[in-house]
Short mmCIF file of C-alpha atoms in Angstrom, two decimals:
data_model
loop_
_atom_site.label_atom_id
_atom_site.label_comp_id
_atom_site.label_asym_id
_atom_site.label_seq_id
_atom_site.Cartn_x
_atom_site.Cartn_y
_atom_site.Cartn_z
CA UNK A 1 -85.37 8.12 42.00
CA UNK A 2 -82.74 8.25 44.76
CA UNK A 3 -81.30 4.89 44.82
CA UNK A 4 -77.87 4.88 45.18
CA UNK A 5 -75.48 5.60 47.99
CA UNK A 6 -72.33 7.24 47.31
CA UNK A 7 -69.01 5.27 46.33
CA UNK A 8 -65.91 5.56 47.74
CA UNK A 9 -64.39 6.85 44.69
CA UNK A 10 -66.96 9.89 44.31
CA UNK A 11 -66.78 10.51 48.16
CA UNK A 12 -62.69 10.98 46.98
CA UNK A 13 -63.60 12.95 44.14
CA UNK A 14 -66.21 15.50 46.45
CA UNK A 15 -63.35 15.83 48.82
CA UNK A 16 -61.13 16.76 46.29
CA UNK A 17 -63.27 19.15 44.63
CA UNK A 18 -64.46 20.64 48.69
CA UNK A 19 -60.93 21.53 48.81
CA UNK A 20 -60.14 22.94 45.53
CA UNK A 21 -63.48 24.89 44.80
CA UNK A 22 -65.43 24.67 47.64
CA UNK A 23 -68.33 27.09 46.23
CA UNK A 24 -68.89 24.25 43.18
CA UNK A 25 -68.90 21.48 46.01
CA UNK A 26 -71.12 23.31 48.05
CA UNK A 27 -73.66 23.32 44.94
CA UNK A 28 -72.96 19.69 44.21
CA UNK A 29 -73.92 18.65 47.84
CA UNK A 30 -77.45 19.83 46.97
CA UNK A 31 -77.80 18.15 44.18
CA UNK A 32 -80.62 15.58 46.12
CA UNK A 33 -82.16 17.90 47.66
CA UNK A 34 -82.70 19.98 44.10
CA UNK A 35 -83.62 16.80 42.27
CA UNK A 36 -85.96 15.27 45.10
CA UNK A 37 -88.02 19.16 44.58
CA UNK A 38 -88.05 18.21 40.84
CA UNK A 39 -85.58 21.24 39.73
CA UNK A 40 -82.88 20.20 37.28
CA UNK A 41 -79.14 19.91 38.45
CA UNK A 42 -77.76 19.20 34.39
CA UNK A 43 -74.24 19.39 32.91
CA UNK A 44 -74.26 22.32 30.37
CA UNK A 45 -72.85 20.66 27.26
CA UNK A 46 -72.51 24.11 25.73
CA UNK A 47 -71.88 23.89 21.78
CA UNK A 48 -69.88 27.64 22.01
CA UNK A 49 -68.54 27.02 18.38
CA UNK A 50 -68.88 24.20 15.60
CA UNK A 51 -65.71 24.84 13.95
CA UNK A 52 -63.74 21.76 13.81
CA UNK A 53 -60.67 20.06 12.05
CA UNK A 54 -61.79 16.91 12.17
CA UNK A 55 -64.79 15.39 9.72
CA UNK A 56 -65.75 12.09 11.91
CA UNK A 57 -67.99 9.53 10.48
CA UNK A 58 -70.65 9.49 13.32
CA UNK A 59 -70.45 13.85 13.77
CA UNK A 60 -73.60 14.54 15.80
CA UNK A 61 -73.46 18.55 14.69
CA UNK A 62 -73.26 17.97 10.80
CA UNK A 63 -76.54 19.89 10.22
CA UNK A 64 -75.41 23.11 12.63
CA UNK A 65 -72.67 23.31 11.27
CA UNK A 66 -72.14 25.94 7.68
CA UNK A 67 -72.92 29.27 7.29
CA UNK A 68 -75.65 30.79 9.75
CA UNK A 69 -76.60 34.58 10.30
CA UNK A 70 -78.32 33.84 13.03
CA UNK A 71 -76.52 35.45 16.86
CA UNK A 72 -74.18 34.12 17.90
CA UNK A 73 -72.54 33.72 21.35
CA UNK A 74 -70.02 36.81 22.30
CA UNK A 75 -68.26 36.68 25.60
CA UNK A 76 -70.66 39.08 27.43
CA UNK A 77 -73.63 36.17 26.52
CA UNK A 78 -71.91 33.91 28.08
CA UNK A 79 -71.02 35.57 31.18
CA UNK A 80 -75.04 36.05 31.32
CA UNK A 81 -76.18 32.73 30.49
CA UNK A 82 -73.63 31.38 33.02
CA UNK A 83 -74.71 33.80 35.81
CA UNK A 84 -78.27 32.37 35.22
CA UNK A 85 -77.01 28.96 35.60
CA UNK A 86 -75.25 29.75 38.81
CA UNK A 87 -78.42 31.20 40.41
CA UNK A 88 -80.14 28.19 39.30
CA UNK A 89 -77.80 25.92 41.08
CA UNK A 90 -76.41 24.38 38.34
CA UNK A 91 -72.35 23.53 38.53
CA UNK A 92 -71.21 21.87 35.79
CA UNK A 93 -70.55 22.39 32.24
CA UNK A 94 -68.33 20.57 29.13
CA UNK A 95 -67.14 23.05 26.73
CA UNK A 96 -67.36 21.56 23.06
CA UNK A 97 -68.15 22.06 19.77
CA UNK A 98 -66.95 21.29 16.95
CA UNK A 99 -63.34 21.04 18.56
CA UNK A 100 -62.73 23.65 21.78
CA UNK A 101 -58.80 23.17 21.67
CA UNK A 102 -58.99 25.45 18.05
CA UNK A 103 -61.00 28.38 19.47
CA UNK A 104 -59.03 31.73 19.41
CA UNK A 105 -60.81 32.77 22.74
CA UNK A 106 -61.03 29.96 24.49
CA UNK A 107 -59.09 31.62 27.58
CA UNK A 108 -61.67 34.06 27.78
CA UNK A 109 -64.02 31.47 27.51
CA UNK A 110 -63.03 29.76 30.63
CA UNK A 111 -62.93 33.25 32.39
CA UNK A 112 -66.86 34.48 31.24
CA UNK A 113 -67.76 30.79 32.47
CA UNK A 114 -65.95 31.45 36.02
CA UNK A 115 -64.13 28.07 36.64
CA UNK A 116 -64.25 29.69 40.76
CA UNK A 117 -68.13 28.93 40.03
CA UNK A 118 -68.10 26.18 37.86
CA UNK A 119 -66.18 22.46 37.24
CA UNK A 120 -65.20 22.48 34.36
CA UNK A 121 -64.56 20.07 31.64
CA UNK A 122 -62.99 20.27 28.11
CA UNK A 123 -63.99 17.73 24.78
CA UNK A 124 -61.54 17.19 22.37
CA UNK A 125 -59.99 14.86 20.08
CA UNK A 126 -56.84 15.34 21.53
CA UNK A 127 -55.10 16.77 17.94
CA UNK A 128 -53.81 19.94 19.74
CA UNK A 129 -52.91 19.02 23.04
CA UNK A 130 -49.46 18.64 23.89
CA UNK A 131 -48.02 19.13 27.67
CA UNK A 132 -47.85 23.06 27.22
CA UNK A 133 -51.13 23.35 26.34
CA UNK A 134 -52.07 20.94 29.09
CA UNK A 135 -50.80 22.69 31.67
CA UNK A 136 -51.95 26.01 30.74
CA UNK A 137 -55.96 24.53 30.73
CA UNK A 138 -55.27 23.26 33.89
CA UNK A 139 -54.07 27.03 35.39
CA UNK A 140 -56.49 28.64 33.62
CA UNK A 141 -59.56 26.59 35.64
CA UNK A 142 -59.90 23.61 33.56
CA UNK A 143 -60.86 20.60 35.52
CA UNK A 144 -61.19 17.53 33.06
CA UNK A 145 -60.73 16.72 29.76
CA UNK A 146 -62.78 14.22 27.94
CA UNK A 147 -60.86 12.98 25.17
CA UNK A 148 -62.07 11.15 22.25
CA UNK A 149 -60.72 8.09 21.10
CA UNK A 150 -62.62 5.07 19.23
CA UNK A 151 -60.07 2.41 18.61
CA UNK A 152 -56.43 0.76 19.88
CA UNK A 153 -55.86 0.57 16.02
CA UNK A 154 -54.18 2.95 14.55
CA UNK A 155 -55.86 2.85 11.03
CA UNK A 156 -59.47 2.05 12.39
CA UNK A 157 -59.25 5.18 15.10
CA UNK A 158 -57.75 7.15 11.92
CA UNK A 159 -60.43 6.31 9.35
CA UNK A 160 -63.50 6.85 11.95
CA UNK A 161 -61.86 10.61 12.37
CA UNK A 162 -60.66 10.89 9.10
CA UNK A 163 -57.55 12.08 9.93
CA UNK A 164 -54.47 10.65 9.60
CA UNK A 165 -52.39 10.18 12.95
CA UNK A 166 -55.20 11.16 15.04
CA UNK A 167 -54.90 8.04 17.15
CA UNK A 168 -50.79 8.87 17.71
CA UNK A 169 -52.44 12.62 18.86
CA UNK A 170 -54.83 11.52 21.22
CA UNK A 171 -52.33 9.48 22.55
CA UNK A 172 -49.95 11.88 23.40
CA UNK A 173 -53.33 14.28 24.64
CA UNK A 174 -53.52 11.33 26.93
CA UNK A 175 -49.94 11.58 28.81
CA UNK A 176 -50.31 14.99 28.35
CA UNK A 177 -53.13 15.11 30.72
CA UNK A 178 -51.74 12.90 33.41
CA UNK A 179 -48.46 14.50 33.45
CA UNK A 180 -50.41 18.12 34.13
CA UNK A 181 -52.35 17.01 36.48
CA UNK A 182 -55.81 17.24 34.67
CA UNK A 183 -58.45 15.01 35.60
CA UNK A 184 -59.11 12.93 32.16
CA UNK A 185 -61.43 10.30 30.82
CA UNK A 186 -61.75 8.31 27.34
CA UNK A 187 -64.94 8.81 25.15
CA UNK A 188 -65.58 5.84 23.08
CA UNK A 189 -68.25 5.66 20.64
CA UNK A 190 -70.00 2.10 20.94
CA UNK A 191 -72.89 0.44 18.38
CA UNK A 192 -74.94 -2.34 18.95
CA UNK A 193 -71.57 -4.52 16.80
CA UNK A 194 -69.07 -3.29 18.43
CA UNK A 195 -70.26 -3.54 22.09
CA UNK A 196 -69.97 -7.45 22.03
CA UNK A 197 -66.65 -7.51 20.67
CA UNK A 198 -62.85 -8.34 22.67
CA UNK A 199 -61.75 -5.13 20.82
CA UNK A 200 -63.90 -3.61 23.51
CA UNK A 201 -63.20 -4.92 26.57
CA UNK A 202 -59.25 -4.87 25.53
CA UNK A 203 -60.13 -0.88 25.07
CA UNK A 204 -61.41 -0.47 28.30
CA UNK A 205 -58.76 -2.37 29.95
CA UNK A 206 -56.16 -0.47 28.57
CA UNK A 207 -57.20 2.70 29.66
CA UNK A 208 -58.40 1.19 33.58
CA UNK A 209 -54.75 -0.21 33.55
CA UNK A 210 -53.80 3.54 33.15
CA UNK A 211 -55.72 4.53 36.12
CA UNK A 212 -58.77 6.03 33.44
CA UNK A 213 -62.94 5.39 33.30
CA UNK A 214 -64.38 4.99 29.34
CA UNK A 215 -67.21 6.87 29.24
CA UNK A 216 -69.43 5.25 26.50
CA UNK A 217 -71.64 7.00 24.24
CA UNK A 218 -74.12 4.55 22.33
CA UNK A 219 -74.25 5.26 18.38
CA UNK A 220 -77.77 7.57 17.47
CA UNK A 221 -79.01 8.30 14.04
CA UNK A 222 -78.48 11.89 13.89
CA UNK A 223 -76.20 13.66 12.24
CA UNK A 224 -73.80 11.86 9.80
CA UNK A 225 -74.93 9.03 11.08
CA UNK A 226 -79.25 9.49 10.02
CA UNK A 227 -81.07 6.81 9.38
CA UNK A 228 -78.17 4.47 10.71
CA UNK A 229 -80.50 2.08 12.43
CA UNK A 230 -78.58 -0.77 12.54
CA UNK A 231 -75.96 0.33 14.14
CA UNK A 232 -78.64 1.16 17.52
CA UNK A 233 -78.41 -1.06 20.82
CA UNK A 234 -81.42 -2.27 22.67
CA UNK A 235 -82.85 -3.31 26.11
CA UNK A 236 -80.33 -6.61 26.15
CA UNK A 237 -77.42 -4.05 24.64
CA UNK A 238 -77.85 -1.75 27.74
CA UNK A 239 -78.11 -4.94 30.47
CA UNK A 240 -75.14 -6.39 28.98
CA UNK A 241 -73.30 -2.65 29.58
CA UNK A 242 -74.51 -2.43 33.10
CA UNK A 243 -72.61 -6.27 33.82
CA UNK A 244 -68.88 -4.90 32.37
CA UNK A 245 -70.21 -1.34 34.53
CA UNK A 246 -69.76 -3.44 37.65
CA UNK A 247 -66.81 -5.34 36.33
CA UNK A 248 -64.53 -1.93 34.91
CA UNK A 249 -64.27 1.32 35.29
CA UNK A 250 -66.58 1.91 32.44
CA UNK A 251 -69.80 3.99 32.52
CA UNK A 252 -72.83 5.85 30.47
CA UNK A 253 -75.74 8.96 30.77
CA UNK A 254 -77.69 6.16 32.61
CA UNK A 255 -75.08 5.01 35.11
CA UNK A 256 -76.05 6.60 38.65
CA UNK A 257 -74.30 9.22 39.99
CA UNK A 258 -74.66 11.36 43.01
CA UNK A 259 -76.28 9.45 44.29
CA UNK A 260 -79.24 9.10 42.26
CA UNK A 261 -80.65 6.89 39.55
CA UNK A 262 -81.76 9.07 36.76
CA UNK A 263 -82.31 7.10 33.77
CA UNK A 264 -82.69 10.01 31.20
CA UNK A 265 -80.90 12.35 31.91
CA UNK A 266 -81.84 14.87 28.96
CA UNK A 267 -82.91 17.98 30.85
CA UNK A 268 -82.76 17.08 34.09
CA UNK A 269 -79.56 16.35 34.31
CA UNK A 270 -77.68 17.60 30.90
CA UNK A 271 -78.89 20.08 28.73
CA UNK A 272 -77.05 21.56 25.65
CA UNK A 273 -76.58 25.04 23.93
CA UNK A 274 -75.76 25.47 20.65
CA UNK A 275 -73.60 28.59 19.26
CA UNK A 276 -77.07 30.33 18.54
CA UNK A 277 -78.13 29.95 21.92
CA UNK A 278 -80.80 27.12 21.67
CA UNK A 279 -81.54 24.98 24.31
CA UNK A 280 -81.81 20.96 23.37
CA UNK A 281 -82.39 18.81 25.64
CA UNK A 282 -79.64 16.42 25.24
CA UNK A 283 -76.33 16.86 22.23
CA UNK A 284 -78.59 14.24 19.84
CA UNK A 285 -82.28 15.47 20.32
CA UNK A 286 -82.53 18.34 18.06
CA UNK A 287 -85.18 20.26 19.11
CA UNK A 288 -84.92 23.69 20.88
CA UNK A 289 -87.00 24.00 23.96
CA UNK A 290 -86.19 28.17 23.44
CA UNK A 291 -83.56 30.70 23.26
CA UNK A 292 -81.23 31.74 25.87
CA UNK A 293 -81.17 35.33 23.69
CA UNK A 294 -84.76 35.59 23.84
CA UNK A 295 -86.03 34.87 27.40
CA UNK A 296 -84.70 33.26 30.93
CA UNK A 297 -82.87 29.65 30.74
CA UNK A 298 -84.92 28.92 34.30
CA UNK A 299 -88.20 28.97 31.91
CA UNK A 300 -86.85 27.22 29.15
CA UNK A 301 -85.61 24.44 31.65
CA UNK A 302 -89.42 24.32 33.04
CA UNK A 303 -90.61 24.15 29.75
CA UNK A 304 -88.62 20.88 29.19
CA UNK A 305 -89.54 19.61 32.18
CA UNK A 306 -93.07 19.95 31.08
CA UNK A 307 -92.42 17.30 28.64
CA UNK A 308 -93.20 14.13 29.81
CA UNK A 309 -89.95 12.04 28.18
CA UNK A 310 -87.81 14.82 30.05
CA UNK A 311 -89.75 15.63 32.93
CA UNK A 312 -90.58 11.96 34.10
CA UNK A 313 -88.36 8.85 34.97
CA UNK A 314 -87.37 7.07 31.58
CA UNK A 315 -85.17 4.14 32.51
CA UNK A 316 -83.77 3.96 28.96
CA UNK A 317 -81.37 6.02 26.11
CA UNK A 318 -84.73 7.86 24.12
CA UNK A 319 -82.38 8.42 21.26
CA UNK A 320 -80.42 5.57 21.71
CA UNK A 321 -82.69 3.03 22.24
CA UNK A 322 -86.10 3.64 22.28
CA UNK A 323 -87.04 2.87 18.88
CA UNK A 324 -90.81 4.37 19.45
CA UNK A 325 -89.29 7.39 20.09
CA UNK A 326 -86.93 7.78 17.49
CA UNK A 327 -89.48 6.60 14.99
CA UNK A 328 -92.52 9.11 16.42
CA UNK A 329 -90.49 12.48 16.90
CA UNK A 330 -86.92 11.92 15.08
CA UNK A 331 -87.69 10.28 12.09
CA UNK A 332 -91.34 11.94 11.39
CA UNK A 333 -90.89 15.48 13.04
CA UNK A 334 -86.79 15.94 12.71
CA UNK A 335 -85.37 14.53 9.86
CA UNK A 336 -85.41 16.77 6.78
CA UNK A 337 -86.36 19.89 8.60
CA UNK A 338 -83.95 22.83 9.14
CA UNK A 339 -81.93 21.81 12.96
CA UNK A 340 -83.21 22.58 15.44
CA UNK A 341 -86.61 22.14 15.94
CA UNK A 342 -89.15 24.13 17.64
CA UNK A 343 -90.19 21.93 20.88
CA UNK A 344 -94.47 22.90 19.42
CA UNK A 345 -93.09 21.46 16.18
CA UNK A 346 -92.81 18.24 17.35
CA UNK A 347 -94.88 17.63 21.38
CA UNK A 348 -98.54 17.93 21.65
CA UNK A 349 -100.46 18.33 24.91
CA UNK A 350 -100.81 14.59 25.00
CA UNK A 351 -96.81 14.92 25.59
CA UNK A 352 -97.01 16.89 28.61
CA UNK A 353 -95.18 15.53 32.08
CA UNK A 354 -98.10 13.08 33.64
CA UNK A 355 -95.76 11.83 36.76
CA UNK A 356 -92.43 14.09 37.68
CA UNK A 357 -89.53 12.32 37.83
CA UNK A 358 -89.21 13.23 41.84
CA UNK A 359 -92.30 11.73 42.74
#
């Protein structure tokens, strides 16, 4: 659904990025045109490693993470997935894990992805990065880092990591950023409580006083947090989220970008890859759609797209939100089984894609 003309502040940010890596800009410009022909134009959230030195409360990757003989990602693989997602048209990806800013080869990392071919953005919780590290992502083809933070208090931001002067960290990853010159926004875990609260809006004003969005990512029962229902917004949640959208610099996976209205965006506009090289088709729906080590990433995108709640318009957060089909697939078909999936595990043929989402 193309719905949206472009703001001001993205037209700044395309002529910013038309300057600085023209080739990714060029891709990014036919971002319409790929999504009005029904092809996918998704952030890679690529999963390269789970290691991590934090233990948060809410960890989405709990059940990937342990020991696992399974392949695993060497350089070479990722220079070959990457190449794939190049030819594909794809142009963005967010490095994470686990927590990027502890992996020995991250350098190389950046390098196999091509950061000439890609823009580039780094998660983290902030625990490592001081300005010397900042400034060496940033001339090594980092583009943005999306730092975590949950809290202005000290103690709460602590006890949600579980780790003791992780707010006073991420702090410091903060001015870090903006004195290299990286591009930075906050990630800010909200539930259905916490949404309605002044602790929010005082958190987002802080960091729009500071000249930084909040990117907000709504609570799912996966992970640590299975079978935390209560914590879930719903339809009214979300409306009330899209008022302080056009009050703040504030945003979500639903808020339109580019241009477009996407709803959804699992598949068709972010995908993730774990370290074993499964597709899912968002960081919280655990279910592969195939292996990049077994066959071509174009087929296992098509195969998603085959699905009807990736393939088709959803104007909602499925694993957010939609309670029918976190009750239907999660719940009944994820939960208790070994992560992830198998996409035939869990669709049927009645699931297939009925209306695609560029019609």
């Amino acid at each position: 659904m193309v719905s949206q003309k472009l703001k001001s502040e993205e037209i700044k940010r395309r002529d910013k990025l038309k300057a600085e890596k023209p080739y990714v800009y060029e891709k990014i410009v036919r971002f319409d045109e790929k999504y009005r022909r029904g092809e996918s134009i998704a952030i890679i959230q690529f999963q390269y490693n789970y290691r991590c030195n934090f233990r948060c409360q809410h960890c989405s990757v709990k059940g990937f993470q342990g020991e696992n003989s399974a392949r695993q990602f060497t350089i070479a693989d990722v220079k070959d997935l990457f190449r794939q997602a190049d030819e594909m048209g794809l142009a963005r990806v967010t490095i994470t894990g686990g927590e990027p800013l502890i992996f020995k080869d991250l350098d190389e990392l950046v390098a196999a992805i091509n950061p000439q071919k890609f823009y580039i953005n780094c998660d983290t919780n902030g625990w490592f990065l001081d300005i010397k590290l900042a400034k060496h992502l940033k001339e090594i083809g980092v583009d943005r880092i999306q730092l975590s933070i949950d809290s202005l208090d000290p103690n709460e931001h602590d006890s949600f990591r579980r780790a003791n002067g992780a707010y006073a960290r991420a702090m410091q990853a903060m001015d870090a950023s903006l004195a290299a010159g990286l591009n930075i926004f906050i990630q800010t875990v909200v539930t259905k409580q916490r949404l309605y609260t002044d602790e929010f809006i005082k958190f987002i004003e802080f960091f729009n006083q500071r000249g930084i969005g909040v990117f907000v990512t709504y609570a799912k029962p996966v992970g640590s947090w299975e079978g935390n229902f209560d914590v879930l917004v719903d339809k009214n949640d979300m409306r009330y989220m899209e008022q302080l959208e056009k009050k703040y610099k504030v945003f979500t996976h639903l808020t339109p970008a580019y241009g477009l209205n996407m709803g959804c965006i699992a598949v068709k506009g972010m995908f993730s890859v774990t370290q074993y090289g499964d597709v899912l088709p968002c960081p919280y729906i655990h279910i592969t759609l195939g292996n990049v080590f077994k066959e071509p990433l174009k087929d296992i995108i098509q195969r998603g797209l085959n699905i009807k709640y990736f393939g088709e318009h959803v104007d909602t957060c499925l694993i957010a939100e939609d309670r029918e089909f976190i009750n239907k697939y999660i719940v009944k078909k994820i939960y208790g089984k070994p992560l992830p999936v198998p996409w035939y595990e869990v669709f049927t043929e009645e699931d297939k894609t009925q209306k695609p989402f560029n019609l």
